Coordinates of C-alpha atoms and ligand atoms in Angstrom, one line a residue:
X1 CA -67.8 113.8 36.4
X2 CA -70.4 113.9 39.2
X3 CA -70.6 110.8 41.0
X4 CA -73.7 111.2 43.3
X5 CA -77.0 111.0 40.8
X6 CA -80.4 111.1 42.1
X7 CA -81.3 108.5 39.8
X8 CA -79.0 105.4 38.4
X9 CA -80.2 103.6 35.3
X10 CA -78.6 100.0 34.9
X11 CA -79.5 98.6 31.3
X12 CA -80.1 100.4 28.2
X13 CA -82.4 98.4 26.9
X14 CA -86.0 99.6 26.1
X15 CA -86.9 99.1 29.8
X16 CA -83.9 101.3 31.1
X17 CA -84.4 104.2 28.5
X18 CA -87.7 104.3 29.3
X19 CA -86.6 104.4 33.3
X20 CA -84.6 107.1 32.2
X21 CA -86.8 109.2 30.3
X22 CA -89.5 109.3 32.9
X23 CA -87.1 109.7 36.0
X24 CA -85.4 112.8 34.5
X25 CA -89.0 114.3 33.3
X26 CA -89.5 113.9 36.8
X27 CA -87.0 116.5 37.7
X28 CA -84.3 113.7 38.8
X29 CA -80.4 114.1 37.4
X30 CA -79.9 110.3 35.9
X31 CA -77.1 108.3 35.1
X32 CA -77.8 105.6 32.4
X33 CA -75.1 103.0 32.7
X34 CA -74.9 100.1 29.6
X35 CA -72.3 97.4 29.3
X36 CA -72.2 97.6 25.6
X37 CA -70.9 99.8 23.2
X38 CA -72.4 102.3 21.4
X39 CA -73.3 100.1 18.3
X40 CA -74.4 97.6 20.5
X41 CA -76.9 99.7 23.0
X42 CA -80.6 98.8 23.4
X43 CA -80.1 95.2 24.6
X44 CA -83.0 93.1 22.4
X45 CA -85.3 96.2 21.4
X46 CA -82.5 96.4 18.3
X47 CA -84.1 93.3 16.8
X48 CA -88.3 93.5 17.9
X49 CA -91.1 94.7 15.7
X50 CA -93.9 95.1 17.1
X51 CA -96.0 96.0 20.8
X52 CA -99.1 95.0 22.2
X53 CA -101.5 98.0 23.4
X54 CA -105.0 98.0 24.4
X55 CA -106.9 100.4 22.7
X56 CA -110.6 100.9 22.5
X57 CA -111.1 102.6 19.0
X58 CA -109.5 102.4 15.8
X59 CA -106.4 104.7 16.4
X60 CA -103.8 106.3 13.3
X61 CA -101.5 103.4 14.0
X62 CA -103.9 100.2 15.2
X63 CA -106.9 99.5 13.6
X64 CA -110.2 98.6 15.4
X65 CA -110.0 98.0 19.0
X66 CA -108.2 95.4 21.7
X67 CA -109.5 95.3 25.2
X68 CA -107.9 95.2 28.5
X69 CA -109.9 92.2 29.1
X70 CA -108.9 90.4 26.3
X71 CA -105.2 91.3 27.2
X72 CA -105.6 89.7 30.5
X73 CA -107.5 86.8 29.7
X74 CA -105.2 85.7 26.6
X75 CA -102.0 86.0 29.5
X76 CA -104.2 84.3 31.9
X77 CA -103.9 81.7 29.0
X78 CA -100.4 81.5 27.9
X79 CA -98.9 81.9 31.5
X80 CA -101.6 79.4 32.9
X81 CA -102.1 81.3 35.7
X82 CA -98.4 81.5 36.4
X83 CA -98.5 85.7 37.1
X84 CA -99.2 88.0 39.4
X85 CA -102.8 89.3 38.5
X86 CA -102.4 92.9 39.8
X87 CA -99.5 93.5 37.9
X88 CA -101.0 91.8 34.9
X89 CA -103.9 94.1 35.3
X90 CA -101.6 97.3 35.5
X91 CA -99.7 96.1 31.8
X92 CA -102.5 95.9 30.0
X93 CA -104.2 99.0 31.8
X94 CA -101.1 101.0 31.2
X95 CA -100.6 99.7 27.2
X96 CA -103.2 101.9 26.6
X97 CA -100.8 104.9 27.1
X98 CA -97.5 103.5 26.2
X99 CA -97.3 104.3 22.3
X100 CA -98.6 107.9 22.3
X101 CA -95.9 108.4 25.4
X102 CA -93.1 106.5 23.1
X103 CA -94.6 109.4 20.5
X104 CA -93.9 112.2 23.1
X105 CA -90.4 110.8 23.7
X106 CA -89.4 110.5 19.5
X107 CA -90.9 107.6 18.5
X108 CA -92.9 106.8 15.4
X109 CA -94.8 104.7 14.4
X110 CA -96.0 103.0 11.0
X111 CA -99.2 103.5 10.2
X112 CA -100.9 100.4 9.0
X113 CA -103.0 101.6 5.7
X114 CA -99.6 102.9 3.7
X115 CA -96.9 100.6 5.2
X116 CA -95.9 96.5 4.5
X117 CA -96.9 96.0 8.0
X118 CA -99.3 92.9 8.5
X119 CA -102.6 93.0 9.8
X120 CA -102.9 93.3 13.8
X121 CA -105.4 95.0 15.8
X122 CA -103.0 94.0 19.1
X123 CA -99.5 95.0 18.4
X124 CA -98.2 98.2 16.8
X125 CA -95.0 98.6 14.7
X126 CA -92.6 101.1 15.6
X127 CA -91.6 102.8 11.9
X128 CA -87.8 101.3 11.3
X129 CA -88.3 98.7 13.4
X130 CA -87.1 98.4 17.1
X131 CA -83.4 99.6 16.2
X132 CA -85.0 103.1 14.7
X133 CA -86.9 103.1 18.0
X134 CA -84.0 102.7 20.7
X135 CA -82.1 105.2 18.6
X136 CA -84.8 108.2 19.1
X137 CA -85.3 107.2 22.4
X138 CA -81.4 107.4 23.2
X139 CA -81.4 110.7 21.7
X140 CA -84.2 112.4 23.9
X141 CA -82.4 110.7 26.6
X142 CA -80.1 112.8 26.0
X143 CA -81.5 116.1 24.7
X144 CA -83.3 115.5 28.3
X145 CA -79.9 115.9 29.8
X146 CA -79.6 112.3 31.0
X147 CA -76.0 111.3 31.3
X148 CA -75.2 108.3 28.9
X149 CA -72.2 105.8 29.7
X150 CA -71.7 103.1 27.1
X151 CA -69.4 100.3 27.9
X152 CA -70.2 100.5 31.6
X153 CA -70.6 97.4 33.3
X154 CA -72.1 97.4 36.1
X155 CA -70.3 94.7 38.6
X156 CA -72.2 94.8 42.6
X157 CA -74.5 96.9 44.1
X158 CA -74.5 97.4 47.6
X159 CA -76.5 99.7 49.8
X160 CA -74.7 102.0 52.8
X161 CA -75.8 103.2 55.9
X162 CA -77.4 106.5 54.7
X163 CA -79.9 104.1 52.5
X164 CA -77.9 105.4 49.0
X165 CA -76.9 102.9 46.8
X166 CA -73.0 102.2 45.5
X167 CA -72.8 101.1 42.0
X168 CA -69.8 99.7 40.9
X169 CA -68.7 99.0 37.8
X170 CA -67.3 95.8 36.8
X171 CA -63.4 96.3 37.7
X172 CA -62.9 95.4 33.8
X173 CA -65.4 98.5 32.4
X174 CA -63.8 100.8 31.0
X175 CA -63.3 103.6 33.7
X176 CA -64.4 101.3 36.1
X177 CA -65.2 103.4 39.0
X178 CA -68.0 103.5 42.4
X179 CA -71.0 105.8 41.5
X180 CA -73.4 106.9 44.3
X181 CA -77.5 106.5 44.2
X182 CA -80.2 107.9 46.1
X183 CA -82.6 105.6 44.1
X184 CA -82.0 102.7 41.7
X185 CA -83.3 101.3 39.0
X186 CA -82.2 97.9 37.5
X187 CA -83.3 96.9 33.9
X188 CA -80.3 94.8 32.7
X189 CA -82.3 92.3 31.5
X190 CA -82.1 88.3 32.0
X191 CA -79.3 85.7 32.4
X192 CA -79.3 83.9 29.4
X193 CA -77.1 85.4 27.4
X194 CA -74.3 83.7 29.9
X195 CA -73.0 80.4 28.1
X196 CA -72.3 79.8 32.1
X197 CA -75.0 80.1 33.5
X198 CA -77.1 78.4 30.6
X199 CA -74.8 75.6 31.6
X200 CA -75.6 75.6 35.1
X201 CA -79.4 75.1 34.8
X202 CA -79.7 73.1 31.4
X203 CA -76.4 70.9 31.7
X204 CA -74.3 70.4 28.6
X205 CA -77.0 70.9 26.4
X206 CA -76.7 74.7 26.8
X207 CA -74.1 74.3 24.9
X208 CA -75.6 73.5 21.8
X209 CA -78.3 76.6 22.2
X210 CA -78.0 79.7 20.5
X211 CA -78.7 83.2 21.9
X212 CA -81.1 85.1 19.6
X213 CA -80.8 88.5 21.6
X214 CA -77.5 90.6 22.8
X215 CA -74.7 88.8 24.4
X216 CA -74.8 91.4 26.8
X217 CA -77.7 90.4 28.8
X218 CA -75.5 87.9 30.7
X219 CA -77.5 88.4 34.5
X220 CA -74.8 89.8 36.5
X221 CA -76.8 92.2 38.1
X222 CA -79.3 89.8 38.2
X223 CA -77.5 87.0 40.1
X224 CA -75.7 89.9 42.3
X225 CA -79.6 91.0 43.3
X226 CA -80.2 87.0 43.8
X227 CA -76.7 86.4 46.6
X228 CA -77.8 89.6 47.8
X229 CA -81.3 88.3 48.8
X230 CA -83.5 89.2 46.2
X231 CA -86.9 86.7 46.5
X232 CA -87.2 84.9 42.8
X233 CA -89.9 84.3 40.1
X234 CA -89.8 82.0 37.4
X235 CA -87.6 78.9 37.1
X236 CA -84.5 79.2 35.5
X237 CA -84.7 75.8 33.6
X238 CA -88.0 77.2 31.7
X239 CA -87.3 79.7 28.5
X240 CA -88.7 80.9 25.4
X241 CA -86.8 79.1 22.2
X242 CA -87.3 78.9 18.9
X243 CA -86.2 77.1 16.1
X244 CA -83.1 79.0 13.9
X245 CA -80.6 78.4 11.5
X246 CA -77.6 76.3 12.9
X247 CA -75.6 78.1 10.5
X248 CA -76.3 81.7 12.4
X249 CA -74.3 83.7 14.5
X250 CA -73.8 82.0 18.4
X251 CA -75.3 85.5 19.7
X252 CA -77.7 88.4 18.5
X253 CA -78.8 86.7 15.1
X254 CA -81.8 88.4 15.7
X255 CA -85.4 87.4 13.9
X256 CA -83.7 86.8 10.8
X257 CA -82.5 83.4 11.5
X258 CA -85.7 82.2 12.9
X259 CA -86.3 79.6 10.7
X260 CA -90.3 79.9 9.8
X261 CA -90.7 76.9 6.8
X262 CA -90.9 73.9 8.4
X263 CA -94.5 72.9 7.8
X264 CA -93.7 73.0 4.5
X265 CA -91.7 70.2 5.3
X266 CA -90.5 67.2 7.6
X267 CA -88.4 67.3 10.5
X268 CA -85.6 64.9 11.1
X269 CA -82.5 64.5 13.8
X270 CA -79.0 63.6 13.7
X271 CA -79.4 59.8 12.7
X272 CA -82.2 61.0 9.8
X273 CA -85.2 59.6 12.4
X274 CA -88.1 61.7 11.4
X275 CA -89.3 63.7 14.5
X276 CA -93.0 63.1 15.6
X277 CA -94.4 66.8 14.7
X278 CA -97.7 66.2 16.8
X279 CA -98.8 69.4 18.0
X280 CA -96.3 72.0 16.6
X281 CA -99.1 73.1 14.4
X282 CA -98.6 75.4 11.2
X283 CA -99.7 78.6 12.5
X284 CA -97.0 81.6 12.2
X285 CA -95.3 81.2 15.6
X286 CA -95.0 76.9 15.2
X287 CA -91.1 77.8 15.6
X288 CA -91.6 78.6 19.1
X289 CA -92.8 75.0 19.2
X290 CA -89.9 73.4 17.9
X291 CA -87.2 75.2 19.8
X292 CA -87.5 72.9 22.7
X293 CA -87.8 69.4 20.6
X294 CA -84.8 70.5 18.8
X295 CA -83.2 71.4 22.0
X296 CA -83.6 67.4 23.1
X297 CA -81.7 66.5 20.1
X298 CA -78.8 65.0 19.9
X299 CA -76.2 68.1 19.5
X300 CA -79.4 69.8 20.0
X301 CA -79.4 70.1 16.0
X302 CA -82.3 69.0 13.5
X303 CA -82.6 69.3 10.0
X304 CA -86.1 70.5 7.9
X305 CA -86.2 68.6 5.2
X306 CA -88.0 70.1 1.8
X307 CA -88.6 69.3 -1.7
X308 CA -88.8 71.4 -4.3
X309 CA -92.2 72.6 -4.3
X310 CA -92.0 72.8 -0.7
X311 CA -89.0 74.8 -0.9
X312 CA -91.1 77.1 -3.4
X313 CA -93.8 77.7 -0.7
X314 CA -91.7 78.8 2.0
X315 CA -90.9 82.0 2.5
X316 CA -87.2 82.6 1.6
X317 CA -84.9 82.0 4.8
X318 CA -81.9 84.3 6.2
X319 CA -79.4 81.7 4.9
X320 CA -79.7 79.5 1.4
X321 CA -81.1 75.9 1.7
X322 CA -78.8 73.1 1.4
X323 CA -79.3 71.4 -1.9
X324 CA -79.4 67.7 -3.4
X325 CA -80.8 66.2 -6.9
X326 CA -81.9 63.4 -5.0
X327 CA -82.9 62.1 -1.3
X328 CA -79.2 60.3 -1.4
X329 CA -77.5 63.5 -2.0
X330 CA -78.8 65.7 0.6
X331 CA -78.3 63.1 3.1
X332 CA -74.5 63.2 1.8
X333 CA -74.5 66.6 1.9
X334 CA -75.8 67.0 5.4
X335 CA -73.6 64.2 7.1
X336 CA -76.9 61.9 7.5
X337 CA -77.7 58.1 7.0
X338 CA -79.0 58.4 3.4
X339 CA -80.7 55.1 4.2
X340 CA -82.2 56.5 6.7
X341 CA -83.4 59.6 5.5
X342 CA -84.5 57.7 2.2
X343 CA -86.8 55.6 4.7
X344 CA -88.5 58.8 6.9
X345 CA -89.3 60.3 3.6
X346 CA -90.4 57.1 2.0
X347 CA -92.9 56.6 5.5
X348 CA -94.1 60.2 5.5
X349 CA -95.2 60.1 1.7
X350 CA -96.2 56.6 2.2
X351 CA -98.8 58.0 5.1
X352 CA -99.6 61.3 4.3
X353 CA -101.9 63.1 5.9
X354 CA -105.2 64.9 4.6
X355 CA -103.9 67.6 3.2
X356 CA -100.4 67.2 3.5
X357 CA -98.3 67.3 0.0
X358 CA -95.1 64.2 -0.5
X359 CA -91.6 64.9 -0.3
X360 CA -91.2 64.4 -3.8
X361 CA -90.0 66.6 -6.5
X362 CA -86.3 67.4 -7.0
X363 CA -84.3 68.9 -6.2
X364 CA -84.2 68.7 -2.3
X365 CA -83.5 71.1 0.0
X366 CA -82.7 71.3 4.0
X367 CA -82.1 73.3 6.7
X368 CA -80.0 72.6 9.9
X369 CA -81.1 74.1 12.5
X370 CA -80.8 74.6 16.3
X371 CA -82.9 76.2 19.5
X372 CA -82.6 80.1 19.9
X373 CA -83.1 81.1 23.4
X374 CA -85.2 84.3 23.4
X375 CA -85.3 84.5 27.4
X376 CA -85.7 82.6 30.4
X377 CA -89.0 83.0 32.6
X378 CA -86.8 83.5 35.7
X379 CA -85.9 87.3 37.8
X380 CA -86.2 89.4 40.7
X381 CA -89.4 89.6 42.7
X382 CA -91.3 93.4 42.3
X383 CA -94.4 94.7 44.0
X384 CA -97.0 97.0 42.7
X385 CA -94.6 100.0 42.9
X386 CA -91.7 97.9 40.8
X387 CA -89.6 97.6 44.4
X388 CA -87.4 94.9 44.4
X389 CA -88.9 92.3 47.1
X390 CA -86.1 90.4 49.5
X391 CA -87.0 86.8 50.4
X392 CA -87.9 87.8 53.9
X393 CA -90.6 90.2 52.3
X394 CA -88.8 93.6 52.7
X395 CA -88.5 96.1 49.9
X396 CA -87.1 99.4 50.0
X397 CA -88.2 102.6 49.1
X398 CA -85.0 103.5 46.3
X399 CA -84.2 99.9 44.4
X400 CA -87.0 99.0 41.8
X401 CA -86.7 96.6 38.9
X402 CA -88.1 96.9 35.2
X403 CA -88.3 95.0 32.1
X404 CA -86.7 91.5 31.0
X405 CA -85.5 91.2 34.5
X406 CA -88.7 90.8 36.5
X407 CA -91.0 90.0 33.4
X408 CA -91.5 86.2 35.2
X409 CA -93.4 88.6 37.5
X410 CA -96.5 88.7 34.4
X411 CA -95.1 85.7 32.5
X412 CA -94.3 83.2 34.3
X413 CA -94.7 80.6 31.3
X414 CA -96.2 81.4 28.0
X415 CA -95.7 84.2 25.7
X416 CA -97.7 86.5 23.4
X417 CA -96.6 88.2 20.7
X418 CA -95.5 92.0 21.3
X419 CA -95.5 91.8 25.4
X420 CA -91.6 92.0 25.7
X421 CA -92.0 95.4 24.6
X422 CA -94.7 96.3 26.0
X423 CA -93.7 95.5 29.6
X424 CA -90.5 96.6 29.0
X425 CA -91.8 100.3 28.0
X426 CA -94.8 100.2 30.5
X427 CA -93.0 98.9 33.3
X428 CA -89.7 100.8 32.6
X429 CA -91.5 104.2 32.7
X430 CA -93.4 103.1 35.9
X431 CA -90.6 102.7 37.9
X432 CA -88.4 105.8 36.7
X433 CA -91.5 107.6 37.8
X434 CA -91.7 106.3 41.5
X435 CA -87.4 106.3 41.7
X436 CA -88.0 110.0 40.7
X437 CA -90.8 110.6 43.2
X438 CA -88.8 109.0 46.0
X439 CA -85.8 111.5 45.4
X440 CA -87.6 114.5 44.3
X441 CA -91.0 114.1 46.1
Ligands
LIG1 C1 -84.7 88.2 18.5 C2 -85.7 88.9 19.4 C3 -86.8 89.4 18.8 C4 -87.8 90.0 19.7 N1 -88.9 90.6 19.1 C5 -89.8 91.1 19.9 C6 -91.0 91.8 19.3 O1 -91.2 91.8 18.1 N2 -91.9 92.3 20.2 C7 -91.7 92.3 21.5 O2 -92.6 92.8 22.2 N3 -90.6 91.8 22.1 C8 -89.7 91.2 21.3 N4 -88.6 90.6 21.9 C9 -88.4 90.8 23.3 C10 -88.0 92.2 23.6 O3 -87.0 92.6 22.8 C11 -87.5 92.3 25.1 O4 -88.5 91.8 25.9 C12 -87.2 93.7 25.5 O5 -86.4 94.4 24.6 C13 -86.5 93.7 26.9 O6 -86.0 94.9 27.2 P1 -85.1 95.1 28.6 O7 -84.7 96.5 28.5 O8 -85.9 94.7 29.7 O9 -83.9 94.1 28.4 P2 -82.7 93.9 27.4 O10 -83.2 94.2 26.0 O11 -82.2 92.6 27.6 O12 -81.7 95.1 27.8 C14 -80.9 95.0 28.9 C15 -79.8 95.9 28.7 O13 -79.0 95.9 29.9 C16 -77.6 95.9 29.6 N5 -76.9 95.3 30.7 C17 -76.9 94.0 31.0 N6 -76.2 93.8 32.1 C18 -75.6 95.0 32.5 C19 -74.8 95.4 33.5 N7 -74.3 94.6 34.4 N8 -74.4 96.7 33.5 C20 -74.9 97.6 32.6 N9 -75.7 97.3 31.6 C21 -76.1 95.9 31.5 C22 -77.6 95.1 28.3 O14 -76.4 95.4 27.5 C23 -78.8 95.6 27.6 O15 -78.6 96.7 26.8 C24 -87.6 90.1 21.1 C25 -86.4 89.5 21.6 C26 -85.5 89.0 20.8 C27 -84.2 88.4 21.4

């Protein structure tokens, strides 16, 4: 097989297909280089539902109309300033195009009036979900004539005298081998998919986390970009975690364990001590509010505790409740103080808020549950053009950066719904135009 390529994709997630797609529409031969296997490609994508894209009108797929000024002042929000405005300005600018370009490239998407989608004028749903998404993408990739290698690891990547890049694959890939670059583009996501590195920046407690996305996003390249001297956004001790079901898989469980009932309920921790649940609010994404308080648990682990009409108000969960005919039994069942469970019940009902319903009516019902770490608000440095920035300032003309991996670039804190996407696609297509234009003019 050829080993010189004008273009070298690392990561096929969203942000490297889209890379891809647009760097060989550009008249560059690619190489598209993914850790995992086949039934493993398209890193997170595989598990997200919907994107956010400005749109002025009411289009087939999005109903009335989303601004770029609203985009920008509801990240200015989130990230609290904590982004680089230009690039901020370019996402939302360049949403605008991003679905009818996924369209061009495979895609569909469901159209609101005859599908089960819910009601959003910001985000669009890609018909099959994410999964049905990556898979069209990876086969115009192909049809394209962009050269696919699954269970390709990439290990360093080091640039030589003539200014092309050597990417080597991790001595334990599968036909691990040196490939040659005039232009790269790295989208292999972020670190913390790496028990390791977890470790390393959130101490033992790491342990206790699960990973909701693939275990493959585990920042080798990443940290390779960092010794190297790649200049940092983010902080590596800030992510995005949400409440799931202890009982779920360590890696890749997904949305489906998200655990989206507790304020039908109360909260409690390892010794049955009812967790204050000030400010996690009852709006649809509260679970994003309680990945972090159950992170500072003991064994990082917390249990929702329900009654029986509470349990009837939830929507169902990915795993059934645990069950007991009275307050006692549960406890029993869950390893907890029954004493002490009895008496956080006992306060709650005892001080109910307006509005609030008792713990009350058997049978009882819990769920354990533990923080899901979506990503971490923590990568590479990129300027306008998606050019990796060194700390000294330099950036050079052939090694760019999209998606997860320099997303702390636009969200440096804070997250809306349907941006991973959406600067995965926008930002992946942007820079496998420019790796193109800097091979092929
Ligand atoms: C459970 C879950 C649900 C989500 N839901 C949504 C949603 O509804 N809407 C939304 O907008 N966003 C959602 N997101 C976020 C969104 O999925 C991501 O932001 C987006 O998919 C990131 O794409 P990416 O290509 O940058 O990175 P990734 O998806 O992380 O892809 C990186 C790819 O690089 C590969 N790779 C890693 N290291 C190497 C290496 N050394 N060599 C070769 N390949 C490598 C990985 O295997 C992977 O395929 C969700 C995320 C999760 C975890």
């Amino acid at each position: 097989m050829q080993s010189t390529w004008d273009v070298v994709v690392i990561g096929g997630g969203l942000a490297g297909l889209c890379a891809a797609i647009a760097a060989r529409r550009g008249g560059a031969s690619v190489r598209l280089l993914e850790s995992a296997p086949p039934a493993f490609r398209g890193g997170n994508a595989r598990h997200a539902r919907n994107f956010r894209i400005v749109h002025d009108a009411p289009t087939p797929h999005v109903p009335d109309s989303y601004h770029a000024s609203e985009f920008i002042d509801e990240l200015d929000r989130v990230t609290a300033g904590e982004r680089d405005p230009a690039l901020a300005e370019r996402l939302a600018g360049e949403s605008e195009t991003i679905a009818p370009w996924l369209m061009t490239n495979g895609v569909h998407l469901q159209d609101p009036a005859v599908g089960i989608v819910p009601y959003s004028r910001r985000t669009v749903f890609p018909l099959g979900g994410g999964k049905a998404m990556i898979n069209a993408l990876y086969a115009t990739a192909s049809d394209l004539g962009v050269t696919i290698s699954a269970d390709s690891e990439v290990g360093t990547l080091r640039q030589a005298a003539d200014g092309c890049w050597r990417v080597s694959l991790a001595a334990d890939s599968p036909g691990g081998s040196t490939l040659e670059a005039r232009s790269v583009v790295v989208c292999a996501g972020g670190a913390g998919a790496d028990p390791d590195w977890l470790r390393s920046h959130y101490g033992d407690t790491a342990d206790g986390f699960m990973v909701r996305g693939t275990a493959y996003a585990n920042g080798r390249v990443l940290t390779d970009l960092i010794s190297a001297g790649a200049r940092t956004v983010g902080d590596p001790t800030v992510c995005h975690m949400v409440a799931v079901d202890a009982r779920g898989p360590r890696f890749d469980g997904g949305i489906a364990t998200r655990i989206t009932a507790i304020p039908h309920g109360i909260v409690v921790d390892g010794s049955g001590a009812r967790i204050d649940a000030t400010g996690a609010g009852a709006e649809p994404t509260h679970y994003a509010r309680w990945g972090p308080r159950i992170a500072a648990c003991v064994d990082q682990t917390a249990y929702l505790i329900l009654d029986a009409d509470g349990l009837q108000r939830a929507a169902p969960q990915a795993f059934p409740p645990i069950v007991g005919t009275t307050i006692a039994d549960l406890a029993a069942a869950l390893g907890l103080d029954p004493a002490a469970l009895a008496h956080s019940t006992g306060a709650f009902n005892a001080a109910l808020a307006a509005g609030a319903r008792p713990i009350a009516t058997a049978p009882f019902a819990a769920y354990p549950m533990r923080p899901g770490v979506t990503f971490v608000h923590y990568g590479v440095a990129v300027d306008q053009h998606m050019r990796v920035i060194w700390t000294d300032g330099r950036r050079n003309d052939n090694l760019f950066a999209a998606g997860m991996i320099m997303a702390a670039n636009v969200i440096g804190r804070g997250y809306l719904a349907g941006l991973g996407l959406t600067l995965a696609a926008v930002f992946g297509r942007l820079a496998g135009e420019e790796a193109a234009r800097h091979v092929v003019g």
